[in-house]
Every structure is written in structure tokens, then in C-alpha cells.
Amino acid sequence: MNDIAHNLAQVRDKISAAALRCGRASEDVALLAVSKTKPASAVAEAIDAGQRAFGENYVQEGVDKIRHFQDQGVTGLQWHFIGPLQSNKSRLVAEHFDWCHTVDRLRIASRLSDQRPAGMPPLNILIQINISDEESKSGIPLAELDLLAAQVAGLPGVCLRGLMAIPAPVSTYERQFAVARQMAVAFDALKLRYPTVDTLSLGMSDDMEAAIAAGSTLVRIGTAIFGARDYTKN
């Protein structure tokens, strides 16, 4: 077993254990392998180990990988854009990715909807919440969610699937859980209003267990799978 396959197995075991501890089924929590700054060869190793969903933070890098595996004839992959999205890059996301986790304004959602090719299914959208009210973070306050959700839900080229957040780092499990529960409560309320909503993208390596206990349905894990990132490439 290669390192990436071994790492994936360990991460999946941790997800299963965390889910079981809080009375959830392990299959209720999906794993998004964050492959930003990693070469296509590393992604290929993860694919060989059974991983199918990958998250990319940089538009062009992600598009290059998507095209690479399409050219290789690899099917059944899911590509999630999870980085900040500038308006001038929205077309590339609309034309190539399956998901966008970082919608925080109607203008971006409208561009993604208008630019989604007619032959593709609607782009799956998560609204990003700035749950810790950090000035440096993207996302909207929870107080603005109802309005933006209603606007996004009315766009034809996208499909509202749920919420995403990157909470500020905190030192204790209890504080991680408290923040994650805020997200889960908002997610549960959104599910009651929109039948397409089924995804809460919450939890990374350091807060995964608290996020799962609170109700996350998708955790984003990178370094624990692929090793330390090389940011010199970007």
C-alpha cells in the first residue's frame, strides 16, 4: 500500500470512528480530498485507492487536473471548487467543476448560473458562511443567509445544495462543537425550506471530530492524505 492509500485508509477510519461515537452512520459523512498544490500523479494514487471527490482552491490548477483525467478517460470523479472565487474566474468554474463551495454573493451565483453550459447538469452550490465573523475570511453572516439562499435557489444553472464554513481555529473540542452546531442549526433550517439541500461542508483535520458530532455531512481533508502542501507553485 502506498503512502497516499495508507493515509486515505487512516482518514476514513477516523471519520467512521467519529461518526459512530455520536450515533451516526459512517456513510453519512463524505470525504473530500483537498488536492490543491498537489500533482496529478498524487491525485491518481488517491483515485487508485478509491477516492472520487477532490477539492481545489486555485481555478486554473483545478481545471488542468480535470482536463488531465478527462484526457486519460477517467470517469466518475467529482471536482469541488473550495477557494475564494473572483468574478473573472467564474466561467472556468462553471464550465469544469461539479461543485462550488464558496458562493457568498448573488453576483457570483448569477454568473455561475449564466455561464454553466447547457449540456451539463446544474452546478452544485454551497453558500459560504463566515461563522466566526473574521474580517479576513470570505462568507456572509448567518443573518444574511435567508435572502441569499432564496436568490440562489431561483437561478436555473445552479442547484442550492447547502452550506460551507471555515471556522476560526479554537483550542478546545467544546468550542469547536459550539461553532459547528451553529452551522448545523442553520443547515437543518435550510433543509426544511429547500428539498435540494443535503450538504454541510464543515470540518478539516483539526476540527473534524467536532464537526461530525455537530452534523457535518462532508469533511475537507488535505495534508493528512497528501502530505504538506507546496505553496511555491502558486
PDB file of C-alpha atoms in Angstrom:
ATOM      1  CA  MET A   1       0.000   0.000   0.000  1.00  0.00           C
ATOM      2  CA  ASN A   2       1.462   3.377  -0.989  1.00  0.00           C
ATOM      3  CA  ASP A   3       1.566   6.354   1.386  1.00  0.00           C
ATOM      4  CA  ILE A   4      -1.494   8.090  -0.022  1.00  0.00           C
ATOM      5  CA  ALA A   5      -3.568   4.906   0.041  1.00  0.00           C
ATOM      6  CA  HIS A   6      -2.434   4.288   3.627  1.00  0.00           C
ATOM      7  CA  ASN A   7      -3.265   7.869   4.612  1.00  0.00           C
ATOM      8  CA  LEU A   8      -6.692   7.649   2.998  1.00  0.00           C
ATOM      9  CA  ALA A   9      -7.460   4.460   4.886  1.00  0.00           C
ATOM     10  CA  GLN A  10      -6.476   6.128   8.167  1.00  0.00           C
ATOM     11  CA  VAL A  11      -8.590   9.204   7.470  1.00  0.00           C
ATOM     12  CA  ARG A  12     -11.591   7.071   6.536  1.00  0.00           C
ATOM     13  CA  ASP A  13     -11.173   5.102   9.761  1.00  0.00           C
ATOM     14  CA  LYS A  14     -11.128   8.341  11.761  1.00  0.00           C
ATOM     15  CA  ILE A  15     -14.280   9.569  10.027  1.00  0.00           C
ATOM     16  CA  SER A  16     -16.043   6.270  10.724  1.00  0.00           C
ATOM     17  CA  ALA A  17     -14.966   6.274  14.371  1.00  0.00           C
ATOM     18  CA  ALA A  18     -16.082   9.883  14.869  1.00  0.00           C
ATOM     19  CA  ALA A  19     -19.451   9.153  13.259  1.00  0.00           C
ATOM     20  CA  LEU A  20     -20.029   6.036  15.321  1.00  0.00           C
ATOM     21  CA  ARG A  21     -19.176   7.854  18.553  1.00  0.00           C
ATOM     22  CA  CYS A  22     -22.056  10.251  18.015  1.00  0.00           C
ATOM     23  CA  GLY A  23     -24.509   7.662  16.746  1.00  0.00           C
ATOM     24  CA  ARG A  24     -24.221   8.428  13.039  1.00  0.00           C
ATOM     25  CA  ALA A  25     -23.554   6.024  10.196  1.00  0.00           C
ATOM     26  CA  SER A  26     -20.099   6.379   8.673  1.00  0.00           C
ATOM     27  CA  GLU A  27     -21.601   6.622   5.186  1.00  0.00           C
ATOM     28  CA  ASP A  28     -23.435   9.796   6.266  1.00  0.00           C
ATOM     29  CA  VAL A  29     -20.121  11.691   6.194  1.00  0.00           C
ATOM     30  CA  ALA A  30     -18.371  12.076   2.837  1.00  0.00           C
ATOM     31  CA  LEU A  31     -14.646  12.708   2.431  1.00  0.00           C
ATOM     32  CA  LEU A  32     -13.429  15.484   0.147  1.00  0.00           C
ATOM     33  CA  ALA A  33      -9.713  15.036  -0.567  1.00  0.00           C
ATOM     34  CA  VAL A  34      -8.193  18.506  -0.855  1.00  0.00           C
ATOM     35  CA  SER A  35      -5.611  18.181  -3.588  1.00  0.00           C
ATOM     36  CA  LYS A  36      -4.566  21.820  -4.045  1.00  0.00           C
ATOM     37  CA  THR A  37      -0.878  22.281  -4.967  1.00  0.00           C
ATOM     38  CA  LYS A  38      -0.535  18.516  -5.431  1.00  0.00           C
ATOM     39  CA  PRO A  39       0.369  16.997  -8.813  1.00  0.00           C
ATOM     40  CA  ALA A  40      -1.982  14.890 -10.892  1.00  0.00           C
ATOM     41  CA  SER A  41       0.162  11.863 -10.037  1.00  0.00           C
ATOM     42  CA  ALA A  42      -0.795  12.223  -6.359  1.00  0.00           C
ATOM     43  CA  VAL A  43      -4.470  12.511  -7.286  1.00  0.00           C
ATOM     44  CA  ALA A  44      -4.080   9.392  -9.439  1.00  0.00           C
ATOM     45  CA  GLU A  45      -2.784   7.474  -6.413  1.00  0.00           C
ATOM     46  CA  ALA A  46      -5.843   8.574  -4.428  1.00  0.00           C
ATOM     47  CA  ILE A  47      -8.123   7.519  -7.292  1.00  0.00           C
ATOM     48  CA  ASP A  48      -6.446   4.105  -7.328  1.00  0.00           C
ATOM     49  CA  ALA A  49      -7.242   3.883  -3.593  1.00  0.00           C
ATOM     50  CA  GLY A  50     -10.931   4.508  -4.258  1.00  0.00           C
ATOM     51  CA  GLN A  51     -11.231   8.269  -3.696  1.00  0.00           C
ATOM     52  CA  ARG A  52     -13.528  10.044  -6.135  1.00  0.00           C
ATOM     53  CA  ALA A  53     -14.192  13.557  -4.744  1.00  0.00           C
ATOM     54  CA  PHE A  54     -11.439  16.176  -4.873  1.00  0.00           C
ATOM     55  CA  GLY A  55     -11.266  19.799  -3.735  1.00  0.00           C
ATOM     56  CA  GLU A  56      -9.232  22.511  -5.444  1.00  0.00           C
ATOM     57  CA  ASN A  57      -8.561  26.087  -4.249  1.00  0.00           C
ATOM     58  CA  TYR A  58      -6.961  27.504  -7.392  1.00  0.00           C
ATOM     59  CA  VAL A  59      -9.102  27.671 -10.510  1.00  0.00           C
ATOM     60  CA  GLN A  60      -6.535  27.097 -13.246  1.00  0.00           C
ATOM     61  CA  GLU A  61      -4.721  24.368 -11.335  1.00  0.00           C
ATOM     62  CA  GLY A  62      -8.012  22.587 -10.790  1.00  0.00           C
ATOM     63  CA  VAL A  63      -9.043  22.919 -14.422  1.00  0.00           C
ATOM     64  CA  ASP A  64      -5.692  21.498 -15.535  1.00  0.00           C
ATOM     65  CA  LYS A  65      -6.249  18.413 -13.351  1.00  0.00           C
ATOM     66  CA  ILE A  66      -9.839  17.979 -14.510  1.00  0.00           C
ATOM     67  CA  ARG A  67      -8.719  18.078 -18.142  1.00  0.00           C
ATOM     68  CA  HIS A  68      -5.833  15.709 -17.430  1.00  0.00           C
ATOM     69  CA  PHE A  69      -8.090  12.988 -16.073  1.00  0.00           C
ATOM     70  CA  GLN A  70     -10.695  13.555 -18.782  1.00  0.00           C
ATOM     71  CA  ASP A  71      -7.943  13.070 -21.362  1.00  0.00           C
ATOM     72  CA  GLN A  72      -6.944   9.874 -19.535  1.00  0.00           C
ATOM     73  CA  GLY A  73     -10.507   8.605 -19.841  1.00  0.00           C
ATOM     74  CA  VAL A  74     -11.053   8.536 -16.069  1.00  0.00           C
ATOM     75  CA  THR A  75     -14.749   8.849 -15.238  1.00  0.00           C
ATOM     76  CA  GLY A  76     -16.821   9.092 -12.079  1.00  0.00           C
ATOM     77  CA  LEU A  77     -14.794  11.860 -10.421  1.00  0.00           C
ATOM     78  CA  GLN A  78     -16.306  14.825  -8.576  1.00  0.00           C
ATOM     79  CA  TRP A  79     -14.467  18.146  -8.626  1.00  0.00           C
ATOM     80  CA  HIS A  80     -15.243  20.729  -5.950  1.00  0.00           C
ATOM     81  CA  PHE A  81     -14.016  24.319  -6.090  1.00  0.00           C
ATOM     82  CA  ILE A  82     -13.369  25.366  -2.494  1.00  0.00           C
ATOM     83  CA  GLY A  83     -11.296  28.541  -2.808  1.00  0.00           C
ATOM     84  CA  PRO A  84     -12.251  32.223  -3.000  1.00  0.00           C
ATOM     85  CA  LEU A  85     -13.812  32.882  -6.402  1.00  0.00           C
ATOM     86  CA  GLN A  86     -13.173  36.063  -8.355  1.00  0.00           C
ATOM     87  CA  SER A  87     -15.682  37.148 -10.983  1.00  0.00           C
ATOM     88  CA  ASN A  88     -13.141  36.856 -13.802  1.00  0.00           C
ATOM     89  CA  LYS A  89     -12.623  33.153 -12.986  1.00  0.00           C
ATOM     90  CA  SER A  90     -16.272  32.190 -12.646  1.00  0.00           C
ATOM     91  CA  ARG A  91     -16.604  30.907 -16.225  1.00  0.00           C
ATOM     92  CA  LEU A  92     -13.846  28.332 -15.732  1.00  0.00           C
ATOM     93  CA  VAL A  93     -15.557  27.047 -12.589  1.00  0.00           C
ATOM     94  CA  ALA A  94     -18.957  26.972 -14.284  1.00  0.00           C
ATOM     95  CA  GLU A  95     -17.597  25.065 -17.270  1.00  0.00           C
ATOM     96  CA  HIS A  96     -15.460  22.476 -15.496  1.00  0.00           C
ATOM     97  CA  PHE A  97     -16.335  21.876 -11.847  1.00  0.00           C
ATOM     98  CA  ASP A  98     -19.215  19.898 -10.347  1.00  0.00           C
ATOM     99  CA  TRP A  99     -19.457  21.916  -7.119  1.00  0.00           C
ATOM    100  CA  CYS A 100     -18.622  25.398  -5.856  1.00  0.00           C
ATOM    101  CA  HIS A 101     -18.432  25.737  -2.057  1.00  0.00           C
ATOM    102  CA  THR A 102     -17.665  29.434  -1.794  1.00  0.00           C
ATOM    103  CA  VAL A 103     -20.659  31.415  -3.042  1.00  0.00           C
ATOM    104  CA  ASP A 104     -21.138  34.462  -0.835  1.00  0.00           C
ATOM    105  CA  ARG A 105     -22.893  36.981  -3.099  1.00  0.00           C
ATOM    106  CA  LEU A 106     -25.623  36.943  -5.695  1.00  0.00           C
ATOM    107  CA  ARG A 107     -23.373  38.361  -8.414  1.00  0.00           C
ATOM    108  CA  ILE A 108     -21.118  35.298  -8.343  1.00  0.00           C
ATOM    109  CA  ALA A 109     -24.047  32.881  -8.185  1.00  0.00           C
ATOM    110  CA  SER A 110     -25.700  34.613 -11.144  1.00  0.00           C
ATOM    111  CA  ARG A 111     -22.518  34.464 -13.217  1.00  0.00           C
ATOM    112  CA  LEU A 112     -22.073  30.775 -12.442  1.00  0.00           C
ATOM    113  CA  SER A 113     -25.681  30.119 -13.439  1.00  0.00           C
ATOM    114  CA  ASP A 114     -25.433  32.093 -16.686  1.00  0.00           C
ATOM    115  CA  GLN A 115     -22.072  30.534 -17.607  1.00  0.00           C
ATOM    116  CA  ARG A 116     -22.982  26.910 -16.886  1.00  0.00           C
ATOM    117  CA  PRO A 117     -23.031  25.065 -20.248  1.00  0.00           C
ATOM    118  CA  ALA A 118     -26.491  23.927 -21.323  1.00  0.00           C
ATOM    119  CA  GLY A 119     -25.361  20.333 -21.762  1.00  0.00           C
ATOM    120  CA  MET A 120     -24.178  19.974 -18.166  1.00  0.00           C
ATOM    121  CA  PRO A 121     -26.301  19.432 -15.052  1.00  0.00           C
ATOM    122  CA  PRO A 122     -26.727  22.497 -12.823  1.00  0.00           C
ATOM    123  CA  LEU A 123     -23.623  23.426 -10.837  1.00  0.00           C
ATOM    124  CA  ASN A 124     -23.985  22.355  -7.200  1.00  0.00           C
ATOM    125  CA  ILE A 125     -23.691  25.403  -4.944  1.00  0.00           C
ATOM    126  CA  LEU A 126     -22.862  25.807  -1.265  1.00  0.00           C
ATOM    127  CA  ILE A 127     -23.268  29.192   0.404  1.00  0.00           C
ATOM    128  CA  GLN A 128     -20.217  30.115   2.459  1.00  0.00           C
ATOM    129  CA  ILE A 129     -20.924  31.376   5.967  1.00  0.00           C
ATOM    130  CA  ASN A 130     -18.396  33.486   7.876  1.00  0.00           C
ATOM    131  CA  ILE A 131     -19.380  31.774  11.093  1.00  0.00           C
ATOM    132  CA  SER A 132     -16.571  33.286  13.178  1.00  0.00           C
ATOM    133  CA  ASP A 133     -17.065  36.855  11.880  1.00  0.00           C
ATOM    134  CA  GLU A 134     -13.455  37.106  10.722  1.00  0.00           C
ATOM    135  CA  GLU A 135     -12.643  40.167   8.635  1.00  0.00           C
ATOM    136  CA  SER A 136     -10.065  38.168   6.659  1.00  0.00           C
ATOM    137  CA  LYS A 137     -12.499  35.408   5.701  1.00  0.00           C
ATOM    138  CA  SER A 138     -14.985  35.251   2.879  1.00  0.00           C
ATOM    139  CA  GLY A 139     -18.587  34.346   3.517  1.00  0.00           C
ATOM    140  CA  ILE A 140     -21.764  36.004   4.703  1.00  0.00           C
ATOM    141  CA  PRO A 141     -23.128  36.393   8.249  1.00  0.00           C
ATOM    142  CA  LEU A 142     -25.832  33.921   9.183  1.00  0.00           C
ATOM    143  CA  ALA A 143     -28.269  36.834   9.323  1.00  0.00           C
ATOM    144  CA  GLU A 144     -27.985  37.232   5.540  1.00  0.00           C
ATOM    145  CA  LEU A 145     -28.480  33.551   4.681  1.00  0.00           C
ATOM    146  CA  ASP A 146     -32.240  33.536   4.110  1.00  0.00           C
ATOM    147  CA  LEU A 147     -32.094  36.246   1.451  1.00  0.00           C
ATOM    148  CA  LEU A 148     -29.126  34.827  -0.467  1.00  0.00           C
ATOM    149  CA  ALA A 149     -30.495  31.276  -0.310  1.00  0.00           C
ATOM    150  CA  ALA A 150     -33.788  32.402  -1.828  1.00  0.00           C
ATOM    151  CA  GLN A 151     -31.939  34.250  -4.594  1.00  0.00           C
ATOM    152  CA  VAL A 152     -29.618  31.325  -5.392  1.00  0.00           C
ATOM    153  CA  ALA A 153     -32.484  28.815  -5.347  1.00  0.00           C
ATOM    154  CA  GLY A 154     -34.175  30.756  -8.144  1.00  0.00           C
ATOM    155  CA  LEU A 155     -31.250  30.542 -10.577  1.00  0.00           C
ATOM    156  CA  PRO A 156     -31.637  27.946 -13.351  1.00  0.00           C
ATOM    157  CA  GLY A 157     -27.994  26.998 -13.927  1.00  0.00           C
ATOM    158  CA  VAL A 158     -27.128  26.137 -10.341  1.00  0.00           C
ATOM    159  CA  CYS A 159     -28.551  23.914  -7.623  1.00  0.00           C
ATOM    160  CA  LEU A 160     -28.519  25.008  -3.977  1.00  0.00           C
ATOM    161  CA  ARG A 161     -27.107  22.067  -2.012  1.00  0.00           C
ATOM    162  CA  GLY A 162     -26.227  23.565   1.373  1.00  0.00           C
ATOM    163  CA  LEU A 163     -23.649  25.436   3.399  1.00  0.00           C
ATOM    164  CA  MET A 164     -19.893  25.646   3.905  1.00  0.00           C
ATOM    165  CA  ALA A 165     -17.767  27.302   6.580  1.00  0.00           C
ATOM    166  CA  ILE A 166     -14.146  27.610   7.671  1.00  0.00           C
ATOM    167  CA  PRO A 167     -14.384  28.378  11.406  1.00  0.00           C
ATOM    168  CA  ALA A 168     -11.571  30.233  13.133  1.00  0.00           C
ATOM    169  CA  PRO A 169      -9.180  27.862  14.943  1.00  0.00           C
ATOM    170  CA  VAL A 170     -10.106  27.350  18.590  1.00  0.00           C
ATOM    171  CA  SER A 171      -8.271  25.390  21.232  1.00  0.00           C
ATOM    172  CA  THR A 172     -10.892  23.066  22.700  1.00  0.00           C
ATOM    173  CA  TYR A 173     -13.300  20.475  21.361  1.00  0.00           C
ATOM    174  CA  GLU A 174     -16.165  22.152  23.244  1.00  0.00           C
ATOM    175  CA  ARG A 175     -15.626  25.465  21.465  1.00  0.00           C
ATOM    176  CA  GLN A 176     -15.228  23.714  18.103  1.00  0.00           C
ATOM    177  CA  PHE A 177     -18.505  21.881  18.686  1.00  0.00           C
ATOM    178  CA  ALA A 178     -20.355  25.036  19.718  1.00  0.00           C
ATOM    179  CA  VAL A 179     -19.395  26.810  16.489  1.00  0.00           C
ATOM    180  CA  ALA A 180     -20.169  23.737  14.400  1.00  0.00           C
ATOM    181  CA  ARG A 181     -23.610  23.456  15.993  1.00  0.00           C
ATOM    182  CA  GLN A 182     -24.431  26.989  14.877  1.00  0.00           C
ATOM    183  CA  MET A 183     -23.764  25.866  11.337  1.00  0.00           C
ATOM    184  CA  ALA A 184     -25.743  22.656  11.779  1.00  0.00           C
ATOM    185  CA  VAL A 185     -28.798  24.514  13.105  1.00  0.00           C
ATOM    186  CA  ALA A 186     -28.738  26.854  10.097  1.00  0.00           C
ATOM    187  CA  PHE A 187     -28.289  23.857   7.788  1.00  0.00           C
ATOM    188  CA  ASP A 188     -31.227  21.991   9.313  1.00  0.00           C
ATOM    189  CA  ALA A 189     -33.449  25.058   8.900  1.00  0.00           C
ATOM    190  CA  LEU A 190     -32.371  25.433   5.275  1.00  0.00           C
ATOM    191  CA  LYS A 191     -33.187  21.777   4.561  1.00  0.00           C
ATOM    192  CA  LEU A 192     -36.776  22.368   5.644  1.00  0.00           C
ATOM    193  CA  ARG A 193     -37.221  25.082   3.017  1.00  0.00           C
ATOM    194  CA  TYR A 194     -35.297  23.664   0.055  1.00  0.00           C
ATOM    195  CA  PRO A 195     -35.595  19.984  -0.904  1.00  0.00           C
ATOM    196  CA  THR A 196     -32.261  20.034  -2.779  1.00  0.00           C
ATOM    197  CA  VAL A 197     -30.285  20.965   0.367  1.00  0.00           C
ATOM    198  CA  ASP A 198     -28.367  17.976   1.746  1.00  0.00           C
ATOM    199  CA  THR A 199     -24.741  19.046   2.275  1.00  0.00           C
ATOM    200  CA  LEU A 200     -22.951  20.722   5.172  1.00  0.00           C
ATOM    201  CA  SER A 201     -19.286  21.141   4.219  1.00  0.00           C
ATOM    202  CA  LEU A 202     -17.641  21.600   7.595  1.00  0.00           C
ATOM    203  CA  GLY A 203     -14.555  20.205   9.292  1.00  0.00           C
ATOM    204  CA  MET A 204     -10.895  19.850   8.431  1.00  0.00           C
ATOM    205  CA  SER A 205      -8.096  17.890  10.057  1.00  0.00           C
ATOM    206  CA  ASP A 206      -8.056  19.814  13.338  1.00  0.00           C
ATOM    207  CA  ASP A 207     -11.811  20.080  13.954  1.00  0.00           C
ATOM    208  CA  MET A 208     -13.186  17.102  12.035  1.00  0.00           C
ATOM    209  CA  GLU A 209     -14.471  15.185  15.060  1.00  0.00           C
ATOM    210  CA  ALA A 210     -16.417  18.137  16.459  1.00  0.00           C
ATOM    211  CA  ALA A 211     -17.839  18.939  13.019  1.00  0.00           C
ATOM    212  CA  ILE A 212     -19.042  15.369  12.538  1.00  0.00           C
ATOM    213  CA  ALA A 213     -20.596  15.287  16.007  1.00  0.00           C
ATOM    214  CA  ALA A 214     -22.414  18.524  15.212  1.00  0.00           C
ATOM    215  CA  GLY A 215     -23.820  17.230  11.929  1.00  0.00           C
ATOM    216  CA  SER A 216     -21.348  17.824   9.087  1.00  0.00           C
ATOM    217  CA  THR A 217     -22.020  15.703   6.007  1.00  0.00           C
ATOM    218  CA  LEU A 218     -18.706  16.417   4.235  1.00  0.00           C
ATOM    219  CA  VAL A 219     -15.226  16.973   5.665  1.00  0.00           C
ATOM    220  CA  ARG A 220     -12.356  18.542   3.726  1.00  0.00           C
ATOM    221  CA  ILE A 221      -9.021  16.836   4.372  1.00  0.00           C
ATOM    222  CA  GLY A 222      -5.776  17.617   2.558  1.00  0.00           C
ATOM    223  CA  THR A 223      -2.461  17.361   4.393  1.00  0.00           C
ATOM    224  CA  ALA A 224      -3.414  14.167   6.254  1.00  0.00           C
ATOM    225  CA  ILE A 225      -3.894  12.499   2.854  1.00  0.00           C
ATOM    226  CA  PHE A 226      -1.329  14.092   0.570  1.00  0.00           C
ATOM    227  CA  GLY A 227       1.286  15.438   2.997  1.00  0.00           C
ATOM    228  CA  ALA A 228       2.424  19.023   3.433  1.00  0.00           C
ATOM    229  CA  ARG A 229       1.465  21.408   0.644  1.00  0.00           C
ATOM    230  CA  ASP A 230       3.921  23.143  -1.648  1.00  0.00           C
ATOM    231  CA  TYR A 231       2.732  26.732  -1.982  1.00  0.00           C
ATOM    232  CA  THR A 232       5.734  27.789  -4.067  1.00  0.00           C
ATOM    233  CA  LYS A 233       3.857  26.602  -7.157  1.00  0.00           C
ATOM    234  CA  ASN A 234       1.207  29.294  -6.852  1.00  0.00           C
TER     235      ASN A 234
END
